[in-house]
């Protein structure tokens, strides 16, 4: 199933964000810690801002030196995703967790606008 850019359920958007973060960090030859990836599926309010402040910011800084225009597109893309949420959910129930898994898979399949 392709990426559904009009689907703004919090679980789906959080799944897309973690997938985008993972794609960004992987682009620089790094990986996000497995425990952060696992915990983000149940507690996005704790994990997503922390990842953004640490590993993702470092990866974006490295990417910016090599491809400023591509990095700007990715940063705008991430900002658009984050703007779809009023706040990061503290906990995802089972339905939101399923939406999270779909959003993550769809985003990984679609990639990012590098």
mmCIF file of C-alpha atoms in Angstrom:
data_model
loop_
_atom_site.group_PDB
_atom_site.id
_atom_site.type_symbol
_atom_site.label_atom_id
_atom_site.label_comp_id
_atom_site.label_asym_id
_atom_site.label_seq_id
_atom_site.Cartn_x
_atom_site.Cartn_y
_atom_site.Cartn_z
ATOM 1 C CA UNK A 1 0.000 0.000 0.000
ATOM 2 C CA UNK A 2 1.396 3.444 -0.877
ATOM 3 C CA UNK A 3 1.991 6.333 1.471
ATOM 4 C CA UNK A 4 -1.253 8.089 2.410
ATOM 5 C CA UNK A 5 -0.209 11.729 2.695
ATOM 6 C CA UNK A 6 -3.694 12.838 3.738
ATOM 7 C CA UNK A 7 -3.926 10.387 6.673
ATOM 8 C CA UNK A 8 -3.206 12.451 9.786
ATOM 9 C CA UNK A 9 -4.067 10.060 12.615
ATOM 10 C CA UNK A 10 -1.497 10.623 15.373
ATOM 11 C CA UNK A 11 -0.292 7.011 15.345
ATOM 12 C CA UNK A 12 0.209 7.065 11.569
ATOM 13 C CA UNK A 13 2.064 10.401 11.655
ATOM 14 C CA UNK A 14 4.294 9.237 14.529
ATOM 15 C CA UNK A 15 5.136 6.094 12.559
ATOM 16 C CA UNK A 16 6.033 8.230 9.561
ATOM 17 C CA UNK A 17 8.217 10.486 11.726
ATOM 18 C CA UNK A 18 10.200 7.618 13.247
ATOM 19 C CA UNK A 19 10.692 6.100 9.791
ATOM 20 C CA UNK A 20 11.859 9.473 8.467
ATOM 21 C CA UNK A 21 14.255 9.857 11.398
ATOM 22 C CA UNK A 22 15.593 6.372 10.788
ATOM 23 C CA UNK A 23 16.092 7.077 7.061
ATOM 24 C CA UNK A 24 17.933 10.319 7.858
ATOM 25 C CA UNK A 25 20.267 8.711 10.373
ATOM 26 C CA UNK A 26 20.875 5.667 8.135
ATOM 27 C CA UNK A 27 21.821 8.024 5.305
ATOM 28 C CA UNK A 28 24.856 9.077 7.348
ATOM 29 C CA UNK A 29 25.899 5.477 8.035
ATOM 30 C CA UNK A 30 24.491 5.397 11.581
ATOM 31 C CA UNK A 31 21.553 3.572 13.133
ATOM 32 C CA UNK A 32 18.985 4.598 15.691
ATOM 33 C CA UNK A 33 19.176 2.558 18.902
ATOM 34 C CA UNK A 34 16.833 -0.429 18.768
ATOM 35 C CA UNK A 35 15.398 0.341 22.212
ATOM 36 C CA UNK A 36 14.403 3.847 21.002
ATOM 37 C CA UNK A 37 12.752 2.394 17.909
ATOM 38 C CA UNK A 38 10.834 -0.112 20.026
ATOM 39 C CA UNK A 39 9.822 2.377 22.709
ATOM 40 C CA UNK A 40 8.685 4.954 20.139
ATOM 41 C CA UNK A 41 5.868 2.620 19.080
ATOM 42 C CA UNK A 42 4.269 2.896 22.531
ATOM 43 C CA UNK A 43 5.566 6.194 23.907
ATOM 44 C CA UNK A 44 6.191 8.705 21.099
ATOM 45 C CA UNK A 45 6.040 11.755 23.389
ATOM 46 C CA UNK A 46 9.166 10.555 25.149
ATOM 47 C CA UNK A 47 11.189 9.183 22.238
ATOM 48 C CA UNK A 48 10.543 11.345 19.164
ATOM 49 C CA UNK A 49 11.640 14.722 20.587
ATOM 50 C CA UNK A 50 14.685 13.127 22.209
ATOM 51 C CA UNK A 51 15.774 11.478 18.954
ATOM 52 C CA UNK A 52 15.236 14.711 17.044
ATOM 53 C CA UNK A 53 17.423 16.614 19.492
ATOM 54 C CA UNK A 54 20.247 14.099 19.398
ATOM 55 C CA UNK A 55 20.906 11.627 16.586
ATOM 56 C CA UNK A 56 18.697 13.268 13.956
ATOM 57 C CA UNK A 57 20.165 16.757 14.466
ATOM 58 C CA UNK A 58 23.692 15.354 14.147
ATOM 59 C CA UNK A 59 22.764 13.451 10.995
ATOM 60 C CA UNK A 60 21.121 16.529 9.468
ATOM 61 C CA UNK A 61 24.221 18.604 10.209
ATOM 62 C CA UNK A 62 26.401 16.056 8.388
ATOM 63 C CA UNK A 63 23.981 15.904 5.470
ATOM 64 C CA UNK A 64 23.802 19.709 5.247
ATOM 65 C CA UNK A 65 27.545 19.888 4.536
ATOM 66 C CA UNK A 66 27.212 17.446 1.630
ATOM 67 C CA UNK A 67 23.817 18.391 0.188
ATOM 68 C CA UNK A 68 22.347 21.644 1.540
ATOM 69 C CA UNK A 69 19.396 21.742 -0.882
ATOM 70 C CA UNK A 70 18.403 18.132 -0.292
ATOM 71 C CA UNK A 71 18.726 18.547 3.444
ATOM 72 C CA UNK A 72 16.494 21.637 3.373
ATOM 73 C CA UNK A 73 13.814 19.622 1.528
ATOM 74 C CA UNK A 74 14.033 16.859 4.129
ATOM 75 C CA UNK A 75 13.821 19.356 7.012
ATOM 76 C CA UNK A 76 10.739 20.968 5.438
ATOM 77 C CA UNK A 77 9.211 17.514 4.972
ATOM 78 C CA UNK A 78 9.812 16.624 8.637
ATOM 79 C CA UNK A 79 8.431 19.997 9.776
ATOM 80 C CA UNK A 80 5.272 19.381 7.719
ATOM 81 C CA UNK A 81 4.801 15.966 9.336
ATOM 82 C CA UNK A 82 5.323 17.320 12.853
ATOM 83 C CA UNK A 83 2.901 20.200 12.183
ATOM 84 C CA UNK A 84 0.118 17.660 11.647
ATOM 85 C CA UNK A 85 0.187 16.854 15.361
ATOM 86 C CA UNK A 86 -1.113 19.100 18.114
ATOM 87 C CA UNK A 87 1.162 17.217 20.490
ATOM 88 C CA UNK A 88 3.016 13.914 20.538
ATOM 89 C CA UNK A 89 0.761 11.258 22.067
ATOM 90 C CA UNK A 90 1.982 10.026 25.437
ATOM 91 C CA UNK A 91 0.781 6.479 24.797
ATOM 92 C CA UNK A 92 -0.576 4.671 21.763
ATOM 93 C CA UNK A 93 -3.470 2.275 22.233
ATOM 94 C CA UNK A 94 -3.681 -0.869 20.081
ATOM 95 C CA UNK A 95 -5.479 0.868 17.197
ATOM 96 C CA UNK A 96 -3.022 3.774 17.205
ATOM 97 C CA UNK A 97 -0.176 1.245 17.411
ATOM 98 C CA UNK A 98 -1.463 -0.433 14.261
ATOM 99 C CA UNK A 99 -1.632 2.960 12.553
ATOM 100 C CA UNK A 100 1.937 3.613 13.725
ATOM 101 C CA UNK A 101 3.158 0.392 12.079
ATOM 102 C CA UNK A 102 1.391 1.308 8.827
ATOM 103 C CA UNK A 103 2.786 4.842 8.816
ATOM 104 C CA UNK A 104 6.290 3.560 9.480
ATOM 105 C CA UNK A 105 6.093 0.962 6.711
ATOM 106 C CA UNK A 106 4.554 3.390 4.219
ATOM 107 C CA UNK A 107 7.179 6.071 4.899
ATOM 108 C CA UNK A 108 10.044 3.599 4.578
ATOM 109 C CA UNK A 109 8.600 2.438 1.275
ATOM 110 C CA UNK A 110 8.228 5.998 -0.010
ATOM 111 C CA UNK A 111 11.596 7.240 1.249
ATOM 112 C CA UNK A 112 12.392 10.923 1.710
ATOM 113 C CA UNK A 113 12.842 13.854 -0.734
ATOM 114 C CA UNK A 114 16.668 13.901 -0.713
#
